[in-house]
Backbone as JSON, one array per atom type, in Angstrom:
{
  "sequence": "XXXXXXXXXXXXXXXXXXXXXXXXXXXXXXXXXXXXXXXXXXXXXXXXXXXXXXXXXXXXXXXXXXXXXXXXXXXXXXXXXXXXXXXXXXXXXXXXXXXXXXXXXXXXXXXXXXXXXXXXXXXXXXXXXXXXXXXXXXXXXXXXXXXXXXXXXXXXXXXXXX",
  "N": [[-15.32, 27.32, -39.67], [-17.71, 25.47, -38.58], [-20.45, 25.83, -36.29], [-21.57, 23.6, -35.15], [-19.78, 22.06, -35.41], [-17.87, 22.83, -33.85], [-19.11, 23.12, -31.38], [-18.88, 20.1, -31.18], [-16.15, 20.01, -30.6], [-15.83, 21.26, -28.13], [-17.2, 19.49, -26.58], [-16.14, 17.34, -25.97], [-14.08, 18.33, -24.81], [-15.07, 18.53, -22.0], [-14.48, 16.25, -19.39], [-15.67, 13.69, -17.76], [-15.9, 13.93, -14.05], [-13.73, 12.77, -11.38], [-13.97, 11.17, -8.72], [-13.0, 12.79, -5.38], [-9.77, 11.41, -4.33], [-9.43, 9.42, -0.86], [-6.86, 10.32, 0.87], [-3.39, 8.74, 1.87], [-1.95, 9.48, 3.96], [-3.39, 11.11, 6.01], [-4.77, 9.89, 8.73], [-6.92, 7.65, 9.85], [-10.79, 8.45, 11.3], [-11.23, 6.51, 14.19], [-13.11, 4.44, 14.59], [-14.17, 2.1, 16.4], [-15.34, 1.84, 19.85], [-13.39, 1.91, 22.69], [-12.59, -0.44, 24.8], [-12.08, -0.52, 28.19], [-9.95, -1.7, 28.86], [-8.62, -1.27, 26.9], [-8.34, 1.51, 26.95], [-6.32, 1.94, 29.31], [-3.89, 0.57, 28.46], [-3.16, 2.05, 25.8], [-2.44, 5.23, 25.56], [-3.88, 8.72, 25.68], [-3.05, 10.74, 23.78], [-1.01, 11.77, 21.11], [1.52, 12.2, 21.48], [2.37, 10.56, 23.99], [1.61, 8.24, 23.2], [3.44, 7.9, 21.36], [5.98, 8.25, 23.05], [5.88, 5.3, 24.46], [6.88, 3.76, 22.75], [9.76, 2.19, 21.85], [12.75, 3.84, 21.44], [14.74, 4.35, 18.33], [17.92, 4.67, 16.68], [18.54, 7.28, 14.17], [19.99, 6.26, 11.93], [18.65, 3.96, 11.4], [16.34, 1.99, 9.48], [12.69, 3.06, 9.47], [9.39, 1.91, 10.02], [6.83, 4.0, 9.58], [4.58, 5.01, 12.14], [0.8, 4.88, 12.33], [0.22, 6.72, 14.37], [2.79, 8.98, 14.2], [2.13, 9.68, 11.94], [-0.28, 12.2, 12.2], [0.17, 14.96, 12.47], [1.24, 17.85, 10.75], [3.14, 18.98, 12.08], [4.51, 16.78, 13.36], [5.45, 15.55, 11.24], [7.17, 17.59, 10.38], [8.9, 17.46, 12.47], [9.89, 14.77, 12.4], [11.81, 15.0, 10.55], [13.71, 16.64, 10.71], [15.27, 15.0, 11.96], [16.74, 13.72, 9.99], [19.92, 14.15, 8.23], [20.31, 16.49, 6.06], [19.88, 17.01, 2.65], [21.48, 17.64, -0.46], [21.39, 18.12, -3.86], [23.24, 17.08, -6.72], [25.83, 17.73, -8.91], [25.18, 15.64, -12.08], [26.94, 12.23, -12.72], [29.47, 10.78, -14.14], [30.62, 8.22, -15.43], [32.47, 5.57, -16.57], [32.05, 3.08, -18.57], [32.07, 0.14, -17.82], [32.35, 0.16, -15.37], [30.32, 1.67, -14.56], [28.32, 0.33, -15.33], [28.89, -2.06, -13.17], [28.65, -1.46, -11.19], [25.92, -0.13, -10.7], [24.67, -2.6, -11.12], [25.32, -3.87, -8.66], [24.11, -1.99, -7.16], [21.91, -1.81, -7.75], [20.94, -4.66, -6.59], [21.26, -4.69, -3.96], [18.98, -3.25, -3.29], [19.52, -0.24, -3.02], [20.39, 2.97, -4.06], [23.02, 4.36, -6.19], [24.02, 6.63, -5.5], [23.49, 6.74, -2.42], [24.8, 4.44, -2.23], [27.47, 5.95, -2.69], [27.62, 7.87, -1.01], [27.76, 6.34, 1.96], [30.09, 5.18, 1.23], [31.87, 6.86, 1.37], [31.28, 7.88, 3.77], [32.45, 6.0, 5.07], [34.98, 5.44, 4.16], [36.64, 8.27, 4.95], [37.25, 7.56, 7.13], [39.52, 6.02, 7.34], [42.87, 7.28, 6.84], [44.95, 6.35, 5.21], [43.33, 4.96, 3.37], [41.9, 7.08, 2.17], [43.84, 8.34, 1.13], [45.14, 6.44, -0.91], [42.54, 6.0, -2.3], [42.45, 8.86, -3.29], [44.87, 8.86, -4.95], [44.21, 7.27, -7.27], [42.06, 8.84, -7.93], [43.47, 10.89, -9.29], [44.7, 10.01, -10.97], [42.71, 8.82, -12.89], [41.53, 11.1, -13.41], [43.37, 12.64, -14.9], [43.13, 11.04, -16.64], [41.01, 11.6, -18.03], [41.24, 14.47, -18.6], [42.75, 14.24, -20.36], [41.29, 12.78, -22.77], [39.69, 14.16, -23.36], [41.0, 16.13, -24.27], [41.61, 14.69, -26.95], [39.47, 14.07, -28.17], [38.81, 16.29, -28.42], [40.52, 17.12, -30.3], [40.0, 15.82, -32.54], [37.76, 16.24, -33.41], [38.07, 18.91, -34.47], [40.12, 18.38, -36.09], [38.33, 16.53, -38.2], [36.69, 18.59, -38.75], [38.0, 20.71, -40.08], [38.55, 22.6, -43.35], [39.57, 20.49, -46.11]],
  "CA": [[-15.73, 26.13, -38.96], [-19.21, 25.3, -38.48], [-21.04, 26.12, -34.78], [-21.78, 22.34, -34.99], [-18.09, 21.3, -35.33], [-17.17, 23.87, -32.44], [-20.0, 21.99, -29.93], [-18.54, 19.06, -30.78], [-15.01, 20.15, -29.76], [-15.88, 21.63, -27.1], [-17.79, 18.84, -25.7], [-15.05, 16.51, -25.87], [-13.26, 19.0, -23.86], [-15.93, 18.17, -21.52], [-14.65, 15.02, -19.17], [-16.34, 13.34, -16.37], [-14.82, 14.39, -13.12], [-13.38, 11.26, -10.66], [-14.52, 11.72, -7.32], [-11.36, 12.8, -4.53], [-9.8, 9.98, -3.7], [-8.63, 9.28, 0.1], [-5.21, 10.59, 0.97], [-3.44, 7.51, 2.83], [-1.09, 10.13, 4.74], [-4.73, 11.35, 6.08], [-5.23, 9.06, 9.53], [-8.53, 7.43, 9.52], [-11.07, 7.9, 12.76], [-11.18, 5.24, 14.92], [-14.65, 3.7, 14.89], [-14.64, 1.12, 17.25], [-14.6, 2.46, 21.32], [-12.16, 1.18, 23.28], [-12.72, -1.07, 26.09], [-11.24, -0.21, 29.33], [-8.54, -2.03, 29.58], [-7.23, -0.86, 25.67], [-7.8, 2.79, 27.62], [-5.14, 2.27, 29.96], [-2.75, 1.0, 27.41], [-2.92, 3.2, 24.78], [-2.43, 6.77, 26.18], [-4.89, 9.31, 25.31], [-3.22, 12.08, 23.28], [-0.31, 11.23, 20.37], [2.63, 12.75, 22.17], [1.99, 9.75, 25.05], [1.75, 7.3, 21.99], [5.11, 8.23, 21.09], [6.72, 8.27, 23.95], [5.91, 4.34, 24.97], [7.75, 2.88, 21.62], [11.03, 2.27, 21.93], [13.51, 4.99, 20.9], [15.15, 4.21, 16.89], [18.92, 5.46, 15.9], [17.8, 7.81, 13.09], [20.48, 5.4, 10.98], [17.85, 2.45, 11.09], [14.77, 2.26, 8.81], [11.98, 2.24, 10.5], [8.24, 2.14, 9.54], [5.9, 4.97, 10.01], [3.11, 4.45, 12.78], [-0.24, 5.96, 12.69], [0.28, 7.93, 15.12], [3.42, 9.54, 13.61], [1.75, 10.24, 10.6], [-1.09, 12.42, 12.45], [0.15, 16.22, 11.44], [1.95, 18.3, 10.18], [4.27, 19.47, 12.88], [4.88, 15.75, 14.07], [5.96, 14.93, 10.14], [8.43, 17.9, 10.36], [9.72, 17.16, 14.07], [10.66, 13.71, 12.34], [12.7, 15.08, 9.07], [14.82, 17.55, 11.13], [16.36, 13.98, 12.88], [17.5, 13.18, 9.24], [20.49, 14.79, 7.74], [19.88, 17.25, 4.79], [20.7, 16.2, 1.36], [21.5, 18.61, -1.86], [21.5, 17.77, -5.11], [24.89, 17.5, -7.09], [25.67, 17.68, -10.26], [26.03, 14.28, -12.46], [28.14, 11.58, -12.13], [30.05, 10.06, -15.48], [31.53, 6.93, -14.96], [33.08, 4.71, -17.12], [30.82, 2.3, -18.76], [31.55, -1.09, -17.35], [32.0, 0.82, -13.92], [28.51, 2.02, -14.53], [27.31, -1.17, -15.14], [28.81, -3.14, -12.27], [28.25, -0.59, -10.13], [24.63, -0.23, -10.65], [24.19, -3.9, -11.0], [25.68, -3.81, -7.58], [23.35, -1.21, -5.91], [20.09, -2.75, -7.59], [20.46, -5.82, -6.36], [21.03, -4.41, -2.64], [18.08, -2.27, -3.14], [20.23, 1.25, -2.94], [21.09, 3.85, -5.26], [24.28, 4.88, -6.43], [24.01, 8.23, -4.8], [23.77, 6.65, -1.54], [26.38, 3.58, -2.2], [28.72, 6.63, -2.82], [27.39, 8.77, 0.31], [28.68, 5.53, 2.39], [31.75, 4.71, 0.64], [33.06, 8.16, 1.86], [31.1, 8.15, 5.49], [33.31, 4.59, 5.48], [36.63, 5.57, 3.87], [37.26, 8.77, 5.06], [37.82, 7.52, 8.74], [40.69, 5.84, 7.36], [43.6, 8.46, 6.0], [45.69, 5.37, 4.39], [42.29, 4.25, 2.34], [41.52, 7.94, 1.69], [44.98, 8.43, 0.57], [44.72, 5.42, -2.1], [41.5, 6.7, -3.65], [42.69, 10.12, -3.89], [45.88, 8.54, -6.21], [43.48, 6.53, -7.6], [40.84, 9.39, -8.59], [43.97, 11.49, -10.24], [45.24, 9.02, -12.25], [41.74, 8.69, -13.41], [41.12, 12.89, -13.86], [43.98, 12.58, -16.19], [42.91, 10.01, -18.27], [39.66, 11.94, -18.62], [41.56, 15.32, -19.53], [43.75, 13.72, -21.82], [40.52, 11.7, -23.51], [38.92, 15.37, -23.68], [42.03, 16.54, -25.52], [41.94, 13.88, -27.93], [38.29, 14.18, -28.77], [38.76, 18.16, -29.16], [41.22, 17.56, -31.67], [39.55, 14.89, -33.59], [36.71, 17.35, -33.81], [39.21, 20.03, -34.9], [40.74, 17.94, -37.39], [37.15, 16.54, -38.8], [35.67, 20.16, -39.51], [38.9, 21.74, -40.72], [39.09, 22.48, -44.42], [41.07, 20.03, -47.15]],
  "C": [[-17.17, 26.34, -38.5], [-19.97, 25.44, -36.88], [-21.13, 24.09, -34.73], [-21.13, 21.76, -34.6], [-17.38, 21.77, -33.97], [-17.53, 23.04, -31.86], [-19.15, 21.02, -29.91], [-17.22, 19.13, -30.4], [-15.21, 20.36, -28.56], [-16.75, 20.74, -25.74], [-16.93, 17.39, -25.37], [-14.26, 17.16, -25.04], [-13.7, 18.8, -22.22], [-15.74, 16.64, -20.36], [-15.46, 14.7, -17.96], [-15.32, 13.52, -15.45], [-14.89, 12.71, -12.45], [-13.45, 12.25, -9.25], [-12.91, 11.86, -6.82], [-10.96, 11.51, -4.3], [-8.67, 9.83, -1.85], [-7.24, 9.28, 0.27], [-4.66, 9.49, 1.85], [-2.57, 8.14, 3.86], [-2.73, 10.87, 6.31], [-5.1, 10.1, 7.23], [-6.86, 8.86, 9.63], [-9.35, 7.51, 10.77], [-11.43, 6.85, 12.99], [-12.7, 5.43, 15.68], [-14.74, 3.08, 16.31], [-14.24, 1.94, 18.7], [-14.14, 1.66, 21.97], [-12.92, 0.65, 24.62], [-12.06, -0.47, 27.32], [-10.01, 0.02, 29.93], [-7.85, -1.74, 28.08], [-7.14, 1.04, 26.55], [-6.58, 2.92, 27.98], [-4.1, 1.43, 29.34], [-2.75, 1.49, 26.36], [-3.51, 4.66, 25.54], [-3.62, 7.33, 25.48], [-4.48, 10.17, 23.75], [-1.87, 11.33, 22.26], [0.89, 11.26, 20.81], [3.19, 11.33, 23.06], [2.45, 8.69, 24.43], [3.16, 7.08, 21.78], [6.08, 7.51, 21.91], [6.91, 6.31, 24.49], [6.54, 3.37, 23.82], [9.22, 2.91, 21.82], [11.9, 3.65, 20.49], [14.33, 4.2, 19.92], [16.28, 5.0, 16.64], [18.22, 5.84, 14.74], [18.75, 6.81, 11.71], [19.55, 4.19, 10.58], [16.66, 2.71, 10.43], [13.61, 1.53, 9.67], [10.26, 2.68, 9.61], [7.23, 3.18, 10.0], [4.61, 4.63, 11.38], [1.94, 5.09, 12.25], [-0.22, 6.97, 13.18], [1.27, 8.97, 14.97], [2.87, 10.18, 12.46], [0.38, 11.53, 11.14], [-1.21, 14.52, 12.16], [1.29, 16.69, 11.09], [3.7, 18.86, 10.9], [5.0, 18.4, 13.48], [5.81, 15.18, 12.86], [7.45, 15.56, 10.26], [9.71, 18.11, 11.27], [10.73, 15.95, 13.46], [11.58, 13.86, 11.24], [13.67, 15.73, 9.56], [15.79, 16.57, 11.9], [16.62, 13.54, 11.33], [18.25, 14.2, 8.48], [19.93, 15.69, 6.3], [20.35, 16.8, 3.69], [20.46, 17.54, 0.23], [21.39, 17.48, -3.26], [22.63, 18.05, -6.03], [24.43, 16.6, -8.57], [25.86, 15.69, -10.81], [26.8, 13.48, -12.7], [27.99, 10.64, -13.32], [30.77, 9.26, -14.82], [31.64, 6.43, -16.58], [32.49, 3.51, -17.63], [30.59, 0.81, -18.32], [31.67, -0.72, -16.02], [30.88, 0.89, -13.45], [27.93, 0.96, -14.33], [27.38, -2.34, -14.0], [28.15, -2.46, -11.07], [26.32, -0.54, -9.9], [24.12, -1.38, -10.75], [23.95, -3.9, -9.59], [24.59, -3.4, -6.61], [21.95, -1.56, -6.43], [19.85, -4.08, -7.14], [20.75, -5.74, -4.76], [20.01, -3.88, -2.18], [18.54, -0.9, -2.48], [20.38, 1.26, -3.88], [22.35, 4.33, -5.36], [24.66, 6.07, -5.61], [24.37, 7.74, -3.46], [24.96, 5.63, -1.22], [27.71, 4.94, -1.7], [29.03, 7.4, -1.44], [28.4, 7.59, 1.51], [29.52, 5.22, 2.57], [32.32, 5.95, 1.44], [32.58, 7.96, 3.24], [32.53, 7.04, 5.93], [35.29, 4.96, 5.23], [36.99, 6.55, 4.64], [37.73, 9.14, 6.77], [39.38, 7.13, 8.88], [41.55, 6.6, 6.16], [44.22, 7.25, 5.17], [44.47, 4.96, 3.37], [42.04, 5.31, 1.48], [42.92, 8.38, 0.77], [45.58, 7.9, -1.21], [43.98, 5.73, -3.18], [41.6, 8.02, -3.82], [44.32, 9.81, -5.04], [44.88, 8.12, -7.2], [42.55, 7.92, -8.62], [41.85, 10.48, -9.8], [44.46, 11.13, -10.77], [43.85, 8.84, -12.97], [41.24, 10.16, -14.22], [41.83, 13.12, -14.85], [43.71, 12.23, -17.02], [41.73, 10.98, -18.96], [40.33, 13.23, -18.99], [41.97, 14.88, -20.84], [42.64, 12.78, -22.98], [39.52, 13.02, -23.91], [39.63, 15.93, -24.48], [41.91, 16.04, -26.73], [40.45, 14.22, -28.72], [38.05, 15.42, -29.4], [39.3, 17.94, -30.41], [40.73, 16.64, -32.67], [38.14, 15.88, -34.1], [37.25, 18.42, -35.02], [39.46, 19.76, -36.13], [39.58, 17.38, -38.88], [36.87, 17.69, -39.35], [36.85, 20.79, -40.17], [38.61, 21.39, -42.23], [40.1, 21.79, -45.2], [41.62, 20.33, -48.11]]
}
């Protein structure tokens, strides 16, 4: 390959950089000085700030302020008031299940994950409901062994020698 041909790879490798661009988590300072009378209602320090908003069950969505968003130790003060969440394995359903179901939770604006999180916070207060969908889920576990059986042996019977 030719030194010529190289340059020109290597200058294509070459892009223009894009300046940083403003983080929006990143509170912006506050230009304008405050009059007097915004002094004595808005506290001085963020803590203060806080404190004069009304208090939020961590169940309700609520919108970030400014002043919440201001560091790092205030972000992770506010994540330790929401339960922890794992990650679990995937969830096979049944294909028009799937589909009503997820019809269902996109047109509430939720995800399946949390529909389901619900469904149990909700059912398993009552033992007669929980009772139901535990018949319910092993009449269903069957069908799905017995539909795993069937598929083994159709496999089985496919690849065998005639």
């Amino acid at each position: 390959m030719s030194d010529n041909v190289l340059n020109q790879l290597r200058n294509k490798r070459n892009r223009p950089t894009v300046p940083p661009r403003q983080d929006a988590l990143v509170p912006k300072p506050q230009l304008e000085p405050q009059t007097p009378e915004q002094e004595t209602l808005m506290p001085a320090n963020a803590d203060d700030r806080d404190s004069l908003q009304p208090s939020t069950p961590v169940t309700e969505a609520t919108n970030p302020t400014p002043a919440s968003l201001n560091s790092l130790p205030s972000l992770q003060a506010e994540l330790e008031k929401y339960p922890e969440t794992r990650r679990h394995s995937a969830i096979v359903l049944e294909k028009d299940l799937d589909h009503e179901l997820t019809r269902f939770c996109k047109d509430r604006g939720i995800t399946v994950e949390v529909f389901l999180e619900a469904a149990w916070t909700v059912a398993s207060a009552d033992s007669k409901l929980v009772e139901k969908i535990t018949t319910e889920a092993k009449r269903r576990y069957d069908q799905r062994k017995r539909v795993g059986q069937i598929k083994r042996l159709i496999t089985m019977l496919s690849n065998s020698p005639k």
